Amino acid sequence: MNKTISILGSTGSIGTQSLTVCRKMGYSVLALTAHSNWKLLQEQVRQFHPRYAVLTDPQAAAQLKAAVADTDTTVLVGMEGVLEVAQNPQQDTVINALMGVAGLRPTVAAIQAGNNVALANKETLVAGGKLVTDLVREKGVLLTPIDSEHSAIFQCLQGNDPDSVRRLIITASGGPFYGKTQKELAGIKKEQALRHPNWTMGAKITIDSSTLMNKGLEFIEAMWLFSMPPEKIDIVVHPQSIIHSMVEYNDGSVMAQMGAPDMMIPIQYALTWPHRYESPAKRLDLLSCGELTFKKPDTETFTCLADCIEAAKRGGLYPCVVNGANEEAVSLFLQDRIGYLDLFAAVRGALDRFDLGDYSSVDEVLDADRRAREYVRQRFADR
Ligand code: NDP
Ligand code: MG
């Protein structure tokens, strides 16, 4: 079936793989957006002929505009441009593959306009999950997960009564530093943290995977996507990343979704659900997988995970501030302006520092996010 799709964040890791899926499925592309990578966006414009291309960085947008002047693509600038394409009614699904809380407004705009959203941008749900999921119900749109663990859970839930779920079991690779102590983590440099054992991803999520913050964000993401209380979600370390997550039912049955670690599978399923089609993804070869093992996560060393679960239990704006503090800390770490252990301290600090209530608007969420970032910059940067 032909579909029309927009990809927010088309130059990133998920964005480029989404384009591969769109090409394979024969989908039309309405709009592509990125922040400043105009060169890659130019190539994508020439290959996929979108009606719109958006860059949030004005200088890069001016360069793109000159570079694609000979095409039929209209170049838009800034977050207003991203919101405009997210709201365009002439499409089936908006893929949100933006990085960070910057994805929140576009997700809300797309849903408000009645568009389906395939969501990779987990920070949207961590910071503003209540707003987003209420809006999804109100507008009757589809919100399908791209994150591999959540796609796995979504797949394991098909055809089953949601009331018979006993718990969700999210798997974690454990990251490159599983088994290390806090002392051993102290001198870690970004080059080491940027090497993930099983997945090739954008820089921010790769750092988050190394601290287990990513698993904490995914815990909160799962609560919102599947309307689950924190008590019914468990995390288990599974270093091979073959089982992408599981659902345990009240009769003792545990459903698991398996596959080669290839994001093309969850991206495609988020667009084709409930149907399945041939995919360019790697195939799972069980005999070459070897053993599948499971261990407990070490939340005493990787405190971010425990802190996210605590934020989830406190509710309201707490998940938003731990996410905002982490985003700022990761950005500072990638600029060599803070140490590796500061990533953990920033998240914990934000949780201790703020006395927060609930929220009912995007502005309140983004204001709490801004305060958390300010706190991290003041307390940790360039000491
Ligand atoms: P990348 O950093 O590779 O890509 C991010 C994309 O968003 C790029 O197109 C970038 O443009 C654009 N972008 C970044 N910041 C902004 C901003 N402030 N405003 C507008 N556009 C912006 O990220 P990933 O693809 O790795 O991840 C995207 C999302 O998907 C994240 O939320 C991540 O957690 C989630 N995810 C990723 C997985 C993966 O395998 N990579 C797996 C599961 C979830 P430019 O290139 O110009 O900077
Ligand atoms: Mg994931």
Short mmCIF file of C-alpha atoms and ligand atoms in Angstrom, two decimals:
data_model
loop_
_atom_site.label_atom_id
_atom_site.label_comp_id
_atom_site.label_asym_id
_atom_site.label_seq_id
_atom_site.Cartn_x
_atom_site.Cartn_y
_atom_site.Cartn_z
CA MET A 1 0.00 0.00 0.00
CA ASN A 2 1.38 3.41 -0.87
CA LYS A 3 1.79 5.81 2.03
CA THR A 4 3.04 9.36 2.46
CA ILE A 5 5.52 9.91 5.25
CA SER A 6 7.51 12.77 6.79
CA ILE A 7 10.74 12.14 8.66
CA LEU A 8 11.74 14.59 11.38
CA GLY A 9 15.49 14.11 11.94
CA SER A 10 16.12 12.46 8.54
CA THR A 11 19.92 12.92 8.68
CA GLY A 12 20.34 10.96 11.92
CA SER A 13 20.81 7.29 12.64
CA ILE A 14 17.08 6.46 12.79
CA GLY A 15 16.26 9.03 10.09
CA THR A 16 18.57 7.53 7.47
CA GLN A 17 17.39 3.99 8.23
CA SER A 18 13.78 5.22 7.99
CA LEU A 19 14.53 6.49 4.49
CA THR A 20 15.88 3.06 3.54
CA VAL A 21 12.63 1.51 4.78
CA CYS A 22 10.55 4.10 2.88
CA ARG A 23 12.46 3.39 -0.33
CA LYS A 24 12.01 -0.37 0.10
CA MET A 25 8.28 0.04 0.81
CA GLY A 26 7.81 2.47 -2.08
CA TYR A 27 6.44 5.21 0.19
CA SER A 28 6.27 8.86 -0.88
CA VAL A 29 8.12 11.38 1.24
CA LEU A 30 6.30 14.63 2.06
CA ALA A 31 8.98 16.32 4.20
CA LEU A 32 12.46 15.80 5.62
CA THR A 33 13.92 17.81 8.48
CA ALA A 34 17.32 18.16 10.18
CA HIS A 35 19.16 20.66 12.33
CA SER A 36 22.24 21.77 10.36
CA ASN A 37 23.48 18.92 8.14
CA TRP A 38 22.47 20.57 4.86
CA LYS A 39 24.84 18.52 2.73
CA LEU A 40 23.24 15.20 3.60
CA LEU A 41 19.78 16.76 3.43
CA GLN A 42 20.60 17.99 -0.05
CA GLU A 43 21.45 14.41 -1.13
CA GLN A 44 18.22 13.17 0.43
CA VAL A 45 16.20 15.86 -1.38
CA ARG A 46 17.67 14.73 -4.70
CA GLN A 47 16.92 11.07 -3.98
CA PHE A 48 13.48 11.30 -2.41
CA HIS A 49 12.00 14.51 -3.90
CA PRO A 50 10.13 15.67 -0.77
CA ARG A 51 7.75 18.63 -1.10
CA TYR A 52 9.46 20.27 1.92
CA ALA A 53 12.94 20.22 3.47
CA VAL A 54 13.47 21.95 6.80
CA LEU A 55 16.60 22.96 8.70
CA THR A 56 16.32 24.48 12.16
CA ASP A 57 19.69 26.21 11.78
CA PRO A 58 19.05 29.37 9.67
CA GLN A 59 22.53 29.53 8.09
CA ALA A 60 22.40 25.90 7.03
CA ALA A 61 18.87 26.48 5.68
CA ALA A 62 20.16 29.33 3.50
CA GLN A 63 22.88 27.04 2.12
CA LEU A 64 20.38 24.28 1.42
CA LYS A 65 18.03 26.71 -0.28
CA ALA A 66 20.76 27.76 -2.71
CA ALA A 67 21.87 24.16 -3.25
CA VAL A 68 18.41 22.80 -4.16
CA ALA A 69 17.13 25.85 -6.06
CA ASP A 70 16.87 23.69 -9.20
CA THR A 71 14.44 21.21 -7.53
CA ASP A 72 10.72 21.41 -6.69
CA THR A 73 11.42 21.14 -2.94
CA THR A 74 10.50 24.13 -0.77
CA VAL A 75 13.03 24.87 1.99
CA LEU A 76 11.59 25.97 5.36
CA VAL A 77 13.54 27.33 8.33
CA GLY A 78 13.46 26.84 12.08
CA MET A 79 11.24 24.95 14.50
CA GLU A 80 8.24 26.71 12.92
CA GLY A 81 9.07 24.86 9.71
CA VAL A 82 9.26 21.53 11.55
CA LEU A 83 5.88 22.21 13.21
CA GLU A 84 4.37 23.19 9.87
CA VAL A 85 5.32 19.90 8.21
CA ALA A 86 4.34 17.86 11.30
CA GLN A 87 0.85 19.40 11.04
CA ASN A 88 0.45 18.93 7.29
CA PRO A 89 -2.67 16.79 6.81
CA GLN A 90 -1.54 15.32 3.48
CA GLN A 91 0.36 12.39 4.99
CA ASP A 92 -0.23 9.06 6.71
CA THR A 93 2.50 9.09 9.34
CA VAL A 94 5.08 11.44 10.82
CA ILE A 95 8.26 9.67 11.91
CA ASN A 96 9.76 11.54 14.83
CA ALA A 97 13.47 10.69 14.89
CA LEU A 98 14.62 13.96 16.44
CA MET A 99 17.08 13.89 19.29
CA GLY A 100 16.01 15.10 22.72
CA VAL A 101 13.13 17.05 24.19
CA ALA A 102 13.17 19.24 21.06
CA GLY A 103 10.91 16.49 19.69
CA LEU A 104 8.04 17.26 22.08
CA ARG A 105 6.38 20.18 20.25
CA PRO A 106 6.49 18.45 16.84
CA THR A 107 4.96 15.26 18.29
CA VAL A 108 2.15 17.27 19.89
CA ALA A 109 1.64 19.31 16.69
CA ALA A 110 1.39 16.17 14.54
CA ILE A 111 -1.14 14.50 16.86
CA GLN A 112 -3.17 17.67 17.24
CA ALA A 113 -3.48 17.81 13.45
CA GLY A 114 -4.75 14.20 13.46
CA ASN A 115 -1.58 12.61 12.06
CA ASN A 116 -0.28 9.20 13.09
CA VAL A 117 3.16 9.27 14.70
CA ALA A 118 5.87 6.60 14.57
CA LEU A 119 8.00 7.57 17.53
CA ALA A 120 11.73 7.02 18.01
CA ASN A 121 12.13 10.20 20.05
CA LYS A 122 11.67 8.70 23.52
CA GLU A 123 12.41 12.01 25.28
CA THR A 124 8.98 13.20 24.06
CA LEU A 125 7.25 10.59 26.22
CA VAL A 126 9.63 10.87 29.15
CA ALA A 127 9.14 14.62 29.50
CA GLY A 128 5.50 14.97 28.45
CA GLY A 129 4.02 11.46 28.38
CA LYS A 130 0.75 12.41 30.02
CA LEU A 131 0.05 15.22 27.55
CA VAL A 132 1.01 13.14 24.55
CA THR A 133 -0.96 10.00 25.45
CA ASP A 134 -4.06 11.99 26.47
CA LEU A 135 -3.92 13.74 23.12
CA VAL A 136 -3.49 10.44 21.24
CA ARG A 137 -6.71 9.14 22.85
CA GLU A 138 -8.56 12.40 22.23
CA LYS A 139 -7.60 12.57 18.55
CA GLY A 140 -7.85 8.81 17.91
CA VAL A 141 -4.49 8.67 16.11
CA LEU A 142 -1.92 5.88 16.14
CA LEU A 143 1.29 6.24 18.14
CA THR A 144 3.56 3.35 17.19
CA PRO A 145 6.93 2.74 18.87
CA ILE A 146 10.21 2.59 16.96
CA ASP A 147 12.43 2.03 19.99
CA SER A 148 13.33 -1.67 19.66
CA GLU A 149 12.30 -2.68 23.20
CA HIS A 150 8.94 -0.98 22.87
CA SER A 151 8.38 -2.40 19.43
CA ALA A 152 9.09 -5.83 20.95
CA ILE A 153 6.53 -5.27 23.72
CA PHE A 154 4.03 -3.90 21.20
CA GLN A 155 4.51 -7.06 19.11
CA CYS A 156 4.19 -9.36 22.15
CA LEU A 157 0.91 -7.66 23.08
CA GLN A 158 -0.76 -8.35 19.71
CA GLY A 159 -3.82 -10.54 20.01
CA ASN A 160 -3.73 -10.66 23.81
CA ASP A 161 -5.95 -9.11 26.45
CA PRO A 162 -4.04 -6.14 27.95
CA ASP A 163 -5.73 -6.81 31.32
CA SER A 164 -4.00 -10.20 31.54
CA VAL A 165 -0.47 -8.71 31.45
CA ARG A 166 1.43 -9.42 34.66
CA ARG A 167 4.56 -7.44 33.79
CA LEU A 168 6.71 -6.03 31.02
CA ILE A 169 10.32 -7.20 30.93
CA ILE A 170 12.60 -4.73 29.15
CA THR A 171 15.97 -6.11 28.09
CA ALA A 172 19.18 -4.07 28.28
CA SER A 173 22.50 -4.82 26.63
CA GLY A 174 24.21 -3.52 29.77
CA GLY A 175 26.34 -1.18 27.64
CA PRO A 176 30.12 -1.24 27.18
CA PHE A 177 30.90 -0.88 30.91
CA TYR A 178 28.80 -3.67 32.42
CA GLY A 179 30.68 -5.17 35.41
CA LYS A 180 32.73 -2.05 36.14
CA THR A 181 32.68 -0.23 39.50
CA GLN A 182 32.06 3.53 39.92
CA LYS A 183 35.80 3.91 40.64
CA GLU A 184 36.69 2.27 37.33
CA LEU A 185 34.22 4.53 35.50
CA ALA A 186 35.81 7.75 36.80
CA GLY A 187 38.29 8.32 33.97
CA ILE A 188 36.08 7.21 31.05
CA LYS A 189 36.46 9.46 28.01
CA LYS A 190 33.85 10.07 25.36
CA GLU A 191 35.71 7.96 22.78
CA GLN A 192 35.29 4.90 25.05
CA ALA A 193 31.65 5.65 25.90
CA LEU A 194 30.81 6.15 22.23
CA ARG A 195 31.65 2.51 21.43
CA HIS A 196 28.46 0.46 21.87
CA PRO A 197 28.84 -3.34 21.66
CA ASN A 198 25.67 -4.14 19.64
CA TRP A 199 24.14 -1.04 18.04
CA THR A 200 25.38 1.91 15.94
CA MET A 201 23.38 4.96 16.98
CA GLY A 202 23.53 8.75 17.43
CA ALA A 203 26.02 10.11 19.98
CA LYS A 204 23.52 11.08 22.68
CA ILE A 205 21.74 7.71 22.90
CA THR A 206 25.11 5.90 22.77
CA ILE A 207 26.27 7.79 25.87
CA ASP A 208 22.87 7.14 27.50
CA SER A 209 23.28 3.43 26.79
CA SER A 210 26.67 3.40 28.51
CA THR A 211 25.30 4.96 31.72
CA LEU A 212 22.02 2.93 31.60
CA MET A 213 20.18 6.28 31.46
CA ASN A 214 18.76 5.00 28.18
CA LYS A 215 17.16 2.09 30.03
CA GLY A 216 15.75 4.49 32.61
CA LEU A 217 14.24 6.62 29.83
CA GLU A 218 12.85 3.45 28.25
CA PHE A 219 11.28 2.42 31.55
CA ILE A 220 9.31 5.69 31.58
CA GLU A 221 8.58 5.45 27.86
CA ALA A 222 7.04 2.00 28.44
CA MET A 223 4.82 3.28 31.26
CA TRP A 224 3.22 5.80 28.93
CA LEU A 225 3.06 3.70 25.77
CA PHE A 226 1.46 0.72 27.47
CA SER A 227 -0.35 2.39 30.43
CA MET A 228 1.70 0.38 32.94
CA PRO A 229 2.48 1.31 36.54
CA PRO A 230 6.19 1.23 37.51
CA GLU A 231 5.64 -1.87 39.70
CA LYS A 232 4.77 -3.89 36.61
CA ILE A 233 7.96 -3.14 34.65
CA ASP A 234 11.25 -5.00 35.15
CA ILE A 235 14.65 -4.53 33.55
CA VAL A 236 16.93 -7.48 32.80
CA VAL A 237 20.43 -7.32 31.32
CA HIS A 238 20.71 -9.50 28.19
CA PRO A 239 24.12 -8.73 26.63
CA GLN A 240 23.44 -10.43 23.26
CA SER A 241 20.53 -8.06 22.34
CA ILE A 242 18.65 -10.89 20.58
CA ILE A 243 15.50 -10.81 22.73
CA HIS A 244 14.38 -7.20 22.42
CA SER A 245 11.88 -7.37 25.33
CA MET A 246 9.13 -9.57 26.76
CA VAL A 247 5.63 -9.60 28.19
CA GLU A 248 4.65 -11.95 31.01
CA TYR A 249 0.96 -12.88 31.23
CA ASN A 250 -1.02 -13.93 34.29
CA ASP A 251 -1.09 -17.59 33.21
CA GLY A 252 2.73 -17.72 33.43
CA SER A 253 3.33 -17.47 29.69
CA VAL A 254 6.16 -15.16 28.64
CA MET A 255 6.13 -13.82 25.08
CA ALA A 256 9.48 -12.63 23.69
CA GLN A 257 10.28 -10.88 20.43
CA MET A 258 13.61 -11.86 18.89
CA GLY A 259 15.58 -10.68 15.92
CA ALA A 260 18.99 -9.53 14.76
CA PRO A 261 19.83 -6.15 16.34
CA ASP A 262 18.69 -4.09 13.35
CA MET A 263 16.51 -0.99 13.75
CA MET A 264 15.07 -1.51 10.27
CA ILE A 265 12.70 -4.13 11.74
CA PRO A 266 11.01 -1.90 14.37
CA ILE A 267 11.01 1.11 11.99
CA GLN A 268 9.18 -0.88 9.32
CA TYR A 269 6.71 -2.44 11.76
CA ALA A 270 5.86 1.02 13.17
CA LEU A 271 4.82 2.01 9.64
CA THR A 272 3.13 -1.19 8.44
CA TRP A 273 1.38 -2.46 11.61
CA PRO A 274 -0.58 -4.71 11.73
CA HIS A 275 0.95 -6.07 8.49
CA ARG A 276 4.42 -7.48 7.93
CA TYR A 277 6.46 -7.31 4.74
CA GLU A 278 9.86 -8.46 3.48
CA SER A 279 12.58 -6.31 5.01
CA PRO A 280 16.19 -5.42 4.15
CA ALA A 281 17.07 -6.13 7.81
CA LYS A 282 19.66 -8.71 8.84
CA ARG A 283 18.22 -12.18 9.53
CA LEU A 284 18.57 -13.91 12.88
CA ASP A 285 20.78 -16.98 12.71
CA LEU A 286 20.05 -18.85 15.94
CA LEU A 287 22.99 -21.23 15.60
CA SER A 288 25.48 -18.37 15.42
CA CYS A 289 23.88 -16.53 18.39
CA GLY A 290 25.44 -18.90 20.92
CA GLU A 291 24.06 -18.59 24.44
CA LEU A 292 21.39 -16.14 25.49
CA THR A 293 22.09 -14.94 29.03
CA PHE A 294 20.25 -12.78 31.57
CA LYS A 295 21.58 -10.83 34.54
CA LYS A 296 20.43 -8.27 37.05
CA PRO A 297 21.22 -4.62 36.26
CA ASP A 298 23.72 -3.02 38.65
CA THR A 299 21.75 0.04 39.75
CA GLU A 300 24.22 0.85 42.52
CA THR A 301 26.91 1.62 39.96
CA PHE A 302 24.65 2.78 37.17
CA THR A 303 22.54 5.02 39.38
CA CYS A 304 20.80 6.75 36.45
CA LEU A 305 18.54 3.73 36.03
CA ALA A 306 17.43 3.76 39.69
CA ASP A 307 17.00 7.54 39.54
CA CYS A 308 14.74 7.32 36.48
CA ILE A 309 12.61 4.69 38.21
CA GLU A 310 12.37 6.94 41.25
CA ALA A 311 11.40 9.90 39.04
CA ALA A 312 8.76 7.69 37.38
CA LYS A 313 7.30 6.78 40.77
CA ARG A 314 7.25 10.43 41.91
CA GLY A 315 5.55 11.33 38.62
CA GLY A 316 4.59 14.84 37.46
CA LEU A 317 7.55 16.85 36.21
CA TYR A 318 10.23 14.64 37.80
CA PRO A 319 10.85 12.53 34.67
CA CYS A 320 11.12 15.77 32.69
CA VAL A 321 13.85 17.22 34.93
CA VAL A 322 15.95 14.06 35.06
CA ASN A 323 15.73 13.92 31.27
CA GLY A 324 16.62 17.62 30.88
CA ALA A 325 19.53 17.35 33.34
CA ASN A 326 20.81 14.31 31.47
CA GLU A 327 20.51 15.95 28.04
CA GLU A 328 22.51 18.93 29.22
CA ALA A 329 25.09 16.74 30.98
CA VAL A 330 25.57 14.54 27.89
CA SER A 331 26.02 17.60 25.72
CA LEU A 332 28.67 18.96 28.14
CA PHE A 333 30.39 15.56 28.32
CA LEU A 334 30.57 15.39 24.52
CA GLN A 335 32.25 18.81 24.59
CA ASP A 336 34.80 17.49 27.18
CA ARG A 337 33.48 20.03 29.72
CA ILE A 338 32.46 17.55 32.44
CA GLY A 339 33.68 14.12 33.55
CA TYR A 340 31.92 10.79 33.08
CA LEU A 341 30.77 10.50 36.72
CA ASP A 342 29.19 13.95 36.47
CA LEU A 343 26.61 12.37 34.15
CA PHE A 344 25.34 10.34 37.11
CA ALA A 345 25.65 13.22 39.58
CA ALA A 346 23.70 15.59 37.32
CA VAL A 347 20.72 13.23 37.12
CA ARG A 348 20.73 12.53 40.85
CA GLY A 349 21.25 16.22 41.62
CA ALA A 350 18.23 17.25 39.54
CA LEU A 351 16.08 14.70 41.32
CA ASP A 352 17.15 16.01 44.75
CA ARG A 353 17.17 19.66 43.85
CA PHE A 354 13.66 20.36 42.55
CA ASP A 355 10.35 20.28 44.34
CA LEU A 356 7.93 19.69 41.51
CA GLY A 357 4.24 19.19 40.90
CA ASP A 358 2.22 17.98 37.95
CA TYR A 359 1.84 19.64 34.53
CA SER A 360 -0.91 20.32 32.06
CA SER A 361 0.82 22.18 29.22
CA VAL A 362 3.82 21.83 26.93
CA ASP A 363 5.10 25.20 28.19
CA GLU A 364 5.24 23.93 31.77
CA VAL A 365 7.20 20.87 30.62
CA LEU A 366 9.67 22.92 28.59
CA ASP A 367 10.09 25.38 31.47
CA ALA A 368 11.00 22.56 33.88
CA ASP A 369 13.39 21.20 31.24
CA ARG A 370 15.05 24.63 30.94
CA ARG A 371 15.49 24.91 34.72
CA ALA A 372 17.07 21.45 34.93
CA ARG A 373 19.56 22.36 32.18
CA GLU A 374 20.43 25.64 33.84
CA TYR A 375 21.06 23.81 37.11
CA VAL A 376 23.44 21.36 35.42
CA ARG A 377 25.36 24.10 33.61
CA GLN A 378 25.78 26.12 36.78
CA ARG A 379 26.75 23.25 39.00
CA PHE A 380 28.92 21.09 36.73
CA ALA A 381 30.23 22.92 33.65
CA ASP A 382 33.90 23.97 33.46
CA ARG A 383 34.64 23.60 37.16
P1 NDP B 1 20.97 11.35 15.77
O1 NDP B 1 21.74 12.28 16.62
O2 NDP B 1 21.68 10.39 14.90
O3 NDP B 1 19.97 12.21 14.81
C1 NDP B 1 19.20 13.26 15.31
C2 NDP B 1 18.45 13.95 14.18
O4 NDP B 1 17.71 15.06 14.71
C3 NDP B 1 19.36 14.56 13.10
O5 NDP B 1 18.64 14.60 11.88
C4 NDP B 1 19.59 15.98 13.62
O6 NDP B 1 19.95 16.89 12.58
C5 NDP B 1 18.24 16.30 14.20
N1 NDP B 1 18.28 17.21 15.35
C6 NDP B 1 19.09 17.11 16.43
N2 NDP B 1 18.84 18.11 17.31
C7 NDP B 1 17.83 18.84 16.78
C8 NDP B 1 17.14 20.00 17.20
N3 NDP B 1 17.42 20.61 18.36
N4 NDP B 1 16.17 20.51 16.40
C9 NDP B 1 15.87 19.90 15.24
N5 NDP B 1 16.51 18.81 14.77
C10 NDP B 1 17.48 18.28 15.54
O7 NDP B 1 19.95 10.58 16.73
P2 NDP B 1 19.39 9.08 16.63
O8 NDP B 1 18.85 8.85 15.27
O9 NDP B 1 20.35 8.15 17.20
O10 NDP B 1 18.18 9.16 17.66
C11 NDP B 1 16.99 9.89 17.40
C12 NDP B 1 15.96 9.53 18.47
O11 NDP B 1 15.66 8.14 18.36
C13 NDP B 1 16.46 9.76 19.89
O12 NDP B 1 15.40 10.16 20.70
C14 NDP B 1 16.92 8.37 20.32
O13 NDP B 1 16.83 8.18 21.71
C15 NDP B 1 15.92 7.48 19.59
N6 NDP B 1 16.38 6.12 19.32
C16 NDP B 1 17.47 5.91 18.55
C17 NDP B 1 17.92 4.63 18.28
C18 NDP B 1 19.09 4.38 17.38
O14 NDP B 1 19.37 3.23 17.05
N7 NDP B 1 19.79 5.41 16.93
C19 NDP B 1 17.24 3.46 18.85
C20 NDP B 1 16.07 3.79 19.62
C21 NDP B 1 15.67 5.08 19.84
P3 NDP B 1 21.52 17.17 12.19
O15 NDP B 1 22.01 15.89 11.57
O16 NDP B 1 21.46 18.29 11.24
O17 NDP B 1 22.20 17.49 13.48
MG MG B 2 15.96 1.05 22.83
#
